[in-house]
mmCIF file of C-alpha atoms in Angstrom:
data_model
loop_
_atom_site.group_PDB
_atom_site.id
_atom_site.type_symbol
_atom_site.label_atom_id
_atom_site.label_comp_id
_atom_site.label_asym_id
_atom_site.label_seq_id
_atom_site.Cartn_x
_atom_site.Cartn_y
_atom_site.Cartn_z
ATOM 1 C CA MET A 1 104.366 61.858 -52.110
ATOM 2 C CA ASN A 2 104.386 58.013 -52.754
ATOM 3 C CA ILE A 3 108.416 58.433 -53.771
ATOM 4 C CA GLU A 4 109.156 60.363 -50.385
ATOM 5 C CA LEU A 5 107.254 57.681 -48.656
ATOM 6 C CA LYS A 6 109.753 54.739 -50.635
ATOM 7 C CA ILE A 7 112.690 57.225 -49.177
ATOM 8 C CA THR A 8 111.476 57.173 -45.892
ATOM 9 C CA LEU A 9 110.682 53.331 -45.694
ATOM 10 C CA TRP A 10 114.611 52.850 -47.048
ATOM 11 C CA ALA A 11 116.165 55.455 -44.963
ATOM 12 C CA LEU A 12 114.283 53.309 -41.465
ATOM 13 C CA ALA A 13 115.368 50.069 -42.859
ATOM 14 C CA CYS A 14 119.058 50.951 -43.611
ATOM 15 C CA ALA A 15 118.793 52.645 -40.072
ATOM 16 C CA TYR A 16 117.294 49.412 -38.541
ATOM 17 C CA ALA A 17 119.977 47.219 -40.166
ATOM 18 C CA ILE A 18 122.637 49.223 -38.958
ATOM 19 C CA GLY A 19 121.237 49.580 -35.786
ATOM 20 C CA ASN A 20 121.190 45.592 -35.495
ATOM 21 C CA SER A 21 124.369 45.464 -36.740
ATOM 22 C CA PHE A 22 125.935 47.373 -33.523
ATOM 23 C CA ILE A 23 123.718 45.092 -31.551
ATOM 24 C CA TYR A 24 125.813 41.992 -33.044
ATOM 25 C CA SER A 25 128.754 44.134 -32.414
ATOM 26 C CA TRP A 26 128.041 44.966 -29.120
ATOM 27 C CA ALA A 27 126.874 40.845 -28.131
ATOM 28 C CA PHE A 28 130.412 39.605 -29.638
ATOM 29 C CA TRP A 29 133.003 41.840 -27.790
ATOM 30 C CA SER A 30 131.353 41.820 -24.934
ATOM 31 C CA ALA A 31 132.408 38.321 -24.318
ATOM 32 C CA PHE A 32 136.014 39.593 -24.916
ATOM 33 C CA GLU A 33 135.611 42.359 -22.139
ATOM 34 C CA ILE A 34 137.215 44.722 -24.759
ATOM 35 C CA ASN A 35 135.956 48.208 -26.057
ATOM 36 C CA ILE A 36 136.490 47.867 -29.556
ATOM 37 C CA LEU A 37 135.679 51.536 -30.403
ATOM 38 C CA GLN A 38 139.285 52.017 -28.892
ATOM 39 C CA PHE A 39 141.077 49.993 -31.601
ATOM 40 C CA ALA A 40 138.824 50.937 -34.636
ATOM 41 C CA SER A 41 137.422 53.655 -35.847
ATOM 42 C CA PHE A 42 133.403 53.911 -36.857
ATOM 43 C CA THR A 43 133.904 53.739 -40.384
ATOM 44 C CA ASP A 44 136.390 50.527 -40.211
ATOM 45 C CA ILE A 45 133.663 48.743 -37.915
ATOM 46 C CA LEU A 46 130.391 49.190 -39.969
ATOM 47 C CA PRO A 47 131.733 47.358 -42.822
ATOM 48 C CA SER A 48 132.127 44.282 -41.175
ATOM 49 C CA ILE A 49 129.171 44.038 -39.170
ATOM 50 C CA LEU A 50 127.209 45.521 -41.834
ATOM 51 C CA TYR A 51 128.434 42.170 -43.644
ATOM 52 C CA THR A 52 127.458 40.062 -41.002
ATOM 53 C CA ILE A 53 124.133 41.120 -40.221
ATOM 54 C CA ALA A 54 123.412 40.660 -44.181
ATOM 55 C CA ILE A 55 122.323 37.455 -43.858
ATOM 56 C CA PRO A 56 119.664 38.101 -41.107
ATOM 57 C CA CYS A 57 118.611 41.036 -43.266
ATOM 58 C CA ILE A 58 118.227 38.956 -46.383
ATOM 59 C CA VAL A 59 116.139 36.489 -43.897
ATOM 60 C CA VAL A 60 113.595 38.765 -43.014
ATOM 61 C CA SER A 61 112.934 40.269 -46.425
ATOM 62 C CA ILE A 62 112.184 36.569 -47.946
ATOM 63 C CA GLY A 63 110.105 36.046 -45.229
ATOM 64 C CA ILE A 64 108.038 39.107 -45.575
ATOM 65 C CA VAL A 65 107.492 38.166 -49.207
ATOM 66 C CA ALA A 66 106.775 34.659 -48.205
ATOM 67 C CA ALA A 67 104.179 35.811 -45.902
ATOM 68 C CA ASP A 68 102.969 38.058 -48.305
ATOM 69 C CA TYR A 69 102.867 35.388 -51.091
ATOM 70 C CA TRP A 70 101.139 32.779 -48.298
ATOM 71 C CA GLU A 71 98.464 35.316 -47.673
ATOM 72 C CA LYS A 72 97.571 35.309 -51.633
ATOM 73 C CA LEU A 73 97.622 31.804 -52.002
ATOM 74 C CA LYS A 74 95.660 31.233 -48.876
ATOM 75 C CA THR A 75 92.798 28.202 -49.865
ATOM 76 C CA GLN A 76 89.176 28.829 -49.520
ATOM 77 C CA ALA A 77 88.768 26.283 -46.987
ATOM 78 C CA TYR A 78 91.097 27.653 -44.969
ATOM 79 C CA SER A 79 88.440 30.663 -44.953
ATOM 80 C CA ILE A 80 85.712 28.595 -44.475
ATOM 81 C CA ILE A 81 87.199 26.853 -41.561
ATOM 82 C CA GLU A 82 88.062 29.933 -40.004
ATOM 83 C CA ASN A 83 84.315 30.978 -40.112
ATOM 84 C CA GLU A 84 82.892 27.917 -38.961
ATOM 85 C CA PHE A 85 84.895 28.240 -35.785
ATOM 86 C CA ALA A 86 84.142 32.117 -35.679
ATOM 87 C CA THR A 87 80.540 31.286 -35.549
ATOM 88 C CA ARG A 88 80.710 28.215 -32.890
ATOM 89 C CA ILE A 89 83.555 29.855 -30.410
ATOM 90 C CA LYS A 90 82.676 33.145 -29.202
ATOM 91 C CA TYR A 91 85.593 35.544 -29.225
ATOM 92 C CA TYR A 92 87.212 32.715 -31.382
ATOM 93 C CA HIS A 93 89.711 35.592 -32.702
ATOM 94 C CA ASP A 94 90.854 36.678 -29.633
ATOM 95 C CA ILE A 95 91.718 33.276 -28.228
ATOM 96 C CA LYS A 96 93.100 32.634 -30.940
ATOM 97 C CA TYR A 97 95.772 35.473 -31.316
ATOM 98 C CA ILE A 98 96.375 35.444 -27.309
ATOM 99 C CA PHE A 99 97.186 31.676 -27.943
ATOM 100 C CA LEU A 100 99.243 32.182 -30.540
ATOM 101 C CA ILE A 101 101.358 35.046 -28.795
ATOM 102 C CA SER A 102 101.310 32.958 -25.604
ATOM 103 C CA VAL A 103 102.999 30.237 -27.570
ATOM 104 C CA SER A 104 105.531 32.039 -29.291
ATOM 105 C CA ALA A 105 106.591 34.091 -25.929
ATOM 106 C CA ILE A 106 107.033 30.995 -24.137
ATOM 107 C CA GLY A 107 108.779 29.052 -27.080
ATOM 108 C CA ALA A 108 110.727 32.197 -27.555
ATOM 109 C CA ILE A 109 111.967 32.645 -23.693
ATOM 110 C CA VAL A 110 112.770 28.699 -23.508
ATOM 111 C CA GLY A 111 114.791 29.565 -26.864
ATOM 112 C CA ILE A 112 116.892 31.858 -25.174
ATOM 113 C CA ILE A 113 117.421 29.835 -22.157
ATOM 114 C CA GLY A 114 118.313 27.005 -23.598
ATOM 115 C CA ALA A 115 120.778 28.599 -26.144
ATOM 116 C CA VAL A 116 122.683 30.709 -23.172
ATOM 117 C CA ALA A 117 122.834 27.682 -21.309
ATOM 118 C CA LEU A 118 124.002 25.599 -24.388
ATOM 119 C CA TYR A 119 127.248 28.269 -25.566
ATOM 120 C CA LYS A 120 128.461 29.170 -21.912
ATOM 121 C CA SER A 121 131.746 29.464 -22.243
ATOM 122 C CA ASP A 122 132.641 27.895 -18.998
ATOM 123 C CA LYS A 123 131.024 24.744 -18.099
ATOM 124 C CA GLU A 124 130.031 25.225 -15.012
ATOM 125 C CA ALA A 125 127.547 22.772 -12.659
ATOM 126 C CA ALA A 126 124.019 23.054 -13.676
ATOM 127 C CA SER A 127 122.665 24.633 -10.610
ATOM 128 C CA ILE A 128 120.739 27.262 -9.895
ATOM 129 C CA GLU A 129 123.771 29.276 -8.270
ATOM 130 C CA ASN A 130 125.911 28.971 -11.366
ATOM 131 C CA TYR A 131 123.265 29.216 -13.804
ATOM 132 C CA PRO A 132 123.988 32.241 -16.603
ATOM 133 C CA TRP A 133 121.231 34.270 -15.146
ATOM 134 C CA GLY A 134 123.136 37.682 -15.793
ATOM 135 C CA ASP A 135 123.794 36.828 -19.778
ATOM 136 C CA ILE A 136 119.891 35.309 -20.054
ATOM 137 C CA ILE A 137 119.012 38.832 -18.211
ATOM 138 C CA GLN A 138 121.396 40.301 -21.061
ATOM 139 C CA VAL A 139 119.238 38.640 -24.266
ATOM 140 C CA ALA A 140 116.035 39.515 -22.504
ATOM 141 C CA ILE A 141 116.921 42.648 -22.849
ATOM 142 C CA PRO A 142 116.345 43.061 -26.662
ATOM 143 C CA PHE A 143 113.364 40.160 -26.586
ATOM 144 C CA THR A 144 111.464 42.619 -24.254
ATOM 145 C CA ILE A 145 111.819 45.392 -26.379
ATOM 146 C CA SER A 146 110.932 43.437 -29.763
ATOM 147 C CA VAL A 147 107.619 42.426 -27.737
ATOM 148 C CA LEU A 148 106.844 45.784 -26.851
ATOM 149 C CA ALA A 149 107.775 47.285 -30.335
ATOM 150 C CA PHE A 150 105.502 44.261 -31.899
ATOM 151 C CA TRP A 151 102.541 45.198 -30.116
ATOM 152 C CA LEU A 152 102.589 48.835 -30.454
ATOM 153 C CA ILE A 153 103.274 48.233 -34.244
ATOM 154 C CA THR A 154 100.254 45.922 -34.245
ATOM 155 C CA LYS A 155 98.265 47.937 -32.234
ATOM 156 C CA LYS A 156 98.780 51.435 -32.640
ATOM 157 C CA THR A 157 99.752 51.962 -36.435
ATOM 158 C CA THR A 158 98.802 51.014 -39.801
ATOM 159 C CA PHE A 159 102.348 49.638 -41.035
ATOM 160 C CA LEU A 160 102.516 46.803 -43.605
ATOM 161 C CA ASN A 161 98.406 46.726 -43.307
ATOM 162 C CA GLU A 162 98.232 45.509 -47.016
ATOM 163 C CA LEU A 163 99.528 42.130 -45.773
ATOM 164 C CA LYS A 164 96.324 41.621 -43.856
ATOM 165 C CA LEU A 165 96.556 38.439 -41.894
ATOM 166 C CA ALA A 166 100.325 38.036 -42.393
ATOM 167 C CA ARG A 167 101.091 41.449 -41.361
ATOM 168 C CA ARG A 168 101.825 39.923 -38.155
ATOM 169 C CA LEU A 169 104.186 37.005 -39.090
ATOM 170 C CA ALA A 170 105.932 40.100 -41.324
ATOM 171 C CA ILE A 171 105.868 42.077 -37.876
ATOM 172 C CA ILE A 172 107.256 39.725 -35.851
ATOM 173 C CA ILE A 173 109.992 38.441 -37.981
ATOM 174 C CA ILE A 174 111.142 42.338 -38.209
ATOM 175 C CA CYS A 175 110.905 42.577 -34.372
ATOM 176 C CA ILE A 176 112.892 39.902 -33.380
ATOM 177 C CA LEU A 177 115.899 40.966 -35.443
ATOM 178 C CA PRO A 178 117.384 42.537 -32.649
ATOM 179 C CA VAL A 179 117.389 39.078 -30.293
ATOM 180 C CA VAL A 180 118.733 37.172 -33.468
ATOM 181 C CA SER A 181 121.274 39.759 -33.663
ATOM 182 C CA TYR A 182 122.258 39.143 -30.248
ATOM 183 C CA LEU A 183 122.257 35.604 -30.216
ATOM 184 C CA TRP A 184 124.018 35.749 -33.317
ATOM 185 C CA GLY A 185 127.141 37.260 -31.613
ATOM 186 C CA TYR A 186 127.285 35.773 -28.409
ATOM 187 C CA ILE A 187 127.238 32.330 -30.016
ATOM 188 C CA SER A 188 129.904 33.765 -32.568
ATOM 189 C CA SER A 189 132.356 34.889 -29.725
ATOM 190 C CA THR A 190 131.363 31.591 -27.317
ATOM 191 C CA LYS A 191 132.355 29.421 -30.426
ATOM 192 C CA ILE A 192 135.576 31.304 -30.145
ATOM 193 C CA ILE A 193 136.369 31.291 -26.620
ATOM 194 C CA ASN A 194 135.132 27.343 -26.744
ATOM 195 C CA GLY A 195 137.129 26.471 -29.882
ATOM 196 C CA ARG A 196 134.923 25.551 -31.873
ATOM 197 C CA ASP A 197 135.168 25.511 -35.647
ATOM 198 C CA THR A 198 137.983 28.101 -34.626
ATOM 199 C CA PHE A 199 141.786 29.307 -36.243
ATOM 200 C CA LEU A 200 145.438 29.393 -35.160
ATOM 201 C CA ILE A 201 146.619 32.748 -36.346
ATOM 202 C CA GLN A 202 150.549 32.944 -37.937
ATOM 203 C CA SER A 203 151.612 36.482 -38.696
ATOM 204 C CA ASP A 204 154.518 38.819 -39.605
ATOM 205 C CA GLY A 205 153.219 41.602 -36.939
ATOM 206 C CA GLN A 206 152.305 39.285 -34.461
ATOM 207 C CA CYS A 207 152.451 40.528 -30.081
ATOM 208 C CA LYS A 208 155.840 39.685 -28.814
ATOM 209 C CA THR A 209 155.273 36.647 -26.817
ATOM 210 C CA PRO A 210 157.777 33.292 -26.384
ATOM 211 C CA THR A 211 157.775 31.609 -29.826
ATOM 212 C CA ASN A 212 155.768 28.647 -28.538
ATOM 213 C CA THR A 213 152.384 30.871 -27.876
ATOM 214 C CA LYS A 214 149.555 30.168 -29.807
ATOM 215 C CA TYR A 215 146.952 32.680 -31.028
ATOM 216 C CA ARG A 216 143.396 31.597 -31.918
ATOM 217 C CA TYR A 217 141.959 34.572 -34.572
ATOM 218 C CA ILE A 218 138.955 36.374 -33.354
ATOM 219 C CA SER A 219 138.037 39.073 -36.329
ATOM 220 C CA SER A 220 140.060 41.717 -38.402
ATOM 221 C CA ILE A 221 139.508 45.082 -38.967
ATOM 222 C CA SER A 222 141.091 47.429 -41.407
ATOM 223 C CA ASP A 223 144.547 46.816 -40.915
ATOM 224 C CA LYS A 224 144.423 45.090 -37.246
ATOM 225 C CA VAL A 225 143.721 41.681 -36.237
ATOM 226 C CA PHE A 226 142.628 40.285 -32.726
ATOM 227 C CA ALA A 227 143.593 37.079 -31.447
ATOM 228 C CA LEU A 228 143.431 35.127 -28.307
ATOM 229 C CA SER A 229 146.117 34.036 -26.352
ATOM 230 C CA LEU A 230 146.138 30.352 -25.499
ATOM 231 C CA SER A 231 148.503 30.483 -22.721
ATOM 232 C CA ASP A 232 146.467 33.216 -20.590
ATOM 233 C CA GLY A 233 143.389 34.620 -22.358
ATOM 234 C CA SER A 234 144.574 37.695 -22.631
ATOM 235 C CA ILE A 235 143.870 39.201 -26.225
ATOM 236 C CA CYS A 236 146.441 40.504 -28.938
ATOM 237 C CA VAL A 237 145.676 42.781 -31.146
ATOM 238 C CA PHE A 238 148.318 43.988 -33.849
ATOM 239 C CA LYS A 239 148.995 45.394 -37.511
ATOM 240 C CA TYR A 240 149.960 43.132 -39.998
ATOM 241 C CA ASN A 241 151.091 42.283 -43.727
ATOM 242 C CA SER A 242 150.292 39.112 -44.005
ATOM 243 C CA LEU A 243 148.066 36.421 -42.327
ATOM 244 C CA GLN A 244 148.209 32.445 -42.037
ATOM 245 C CA LEU A 245 145.275 30.838 -40.350
ATOM 246 C CA THR A 246 145.044 26.941 -39.883
ATOM 247 C CA PRO A 247 142.200 25.168 -38.798
ATOM 248 C CA GLU A 248 142.790 24.574 -34.792
ATOM 249 C CA GLN A 249 141.545 21.387 -34.861
ATOM 250 C CA ALA A 250 143.882 20.190 -38.034
ATOM 251 C CA ALA A 251 146.925 21.564 -36.278
ATOM 252 C CA ASN A 252 145.786 19.479 -32.586
ATOM 253 C CA ASN A 253 145.603 16.420 -35.108
ATOM 254 C CA MET A 254 148.911 16.918 -36.564
ATOM 255 C CA LYS A 255 151.078 14.130 -35.767
ATOM 256 C CA VAL A 256 154.693 13.314 -36.253
ATOM 257 C CA ILE A 257 155.012 10.051 -38.955
ATOM 258 C CA PRO A 258 157.178 8.004 -37.317
ATOM 259 C CA SER A 259 160.197 7.128 -39.320
ATOM 260 C CA THR A 260 160.817 3.156 -40.630
ATOM 261 C CA ASN A 261 164.064 1.519 -40.629
ATOM 262 C CA ILE A 262 164.285 -1.214 -43.249
#
């Protein structure tokens, strides 16, 4: 029975990781307004997005282990202080729970708004009309789902019940992963659009354009490369045998050294 339960949990964990990797992919490619499935198959896309989402999954695992470890190392003094507050303040635990959830929600909302505004591709004036409300709503959707999932799991299930007080922290880490995946994909795509830490691409299979047209590297999937034209903002998709990537900032800073006649 325990073996079957562990297999089920591992299957759910893998499915959850794949789901979050698709959230990342959706957030990343939607910035370029293309349907990636028109150019690559499911089996081609999955390895690349799983590789990208591996770090958040590792962070989640470390966070859960750390939460469990923290629970075991909790000192007796903390328990005494908690009991003292509980005896002196009516409904202390309920007040504490509501306060922590409220602070976390406010902090997350402020963080979402700030992150979207910071990495908005076009630098528009900071006015109500020009504020990126559409992007904020897109980020708010996975955030809302995460909050609802957290409430349902903590109130309606016994998931990770053995972690006791650290259970809520572990569940928060798990539930917030869709938001992290979306923000990661959104930030990665806007950094490319804005030319932050990007590469210029040269290849034997480049699109048929004027020779002076420069392309910014987006991603490679299977034998295809996706690049952004710096002249008109179009997306170039082509097959290749070899690639040369040059840091864009370094290429822009390269200058011809004038010759000196002695």
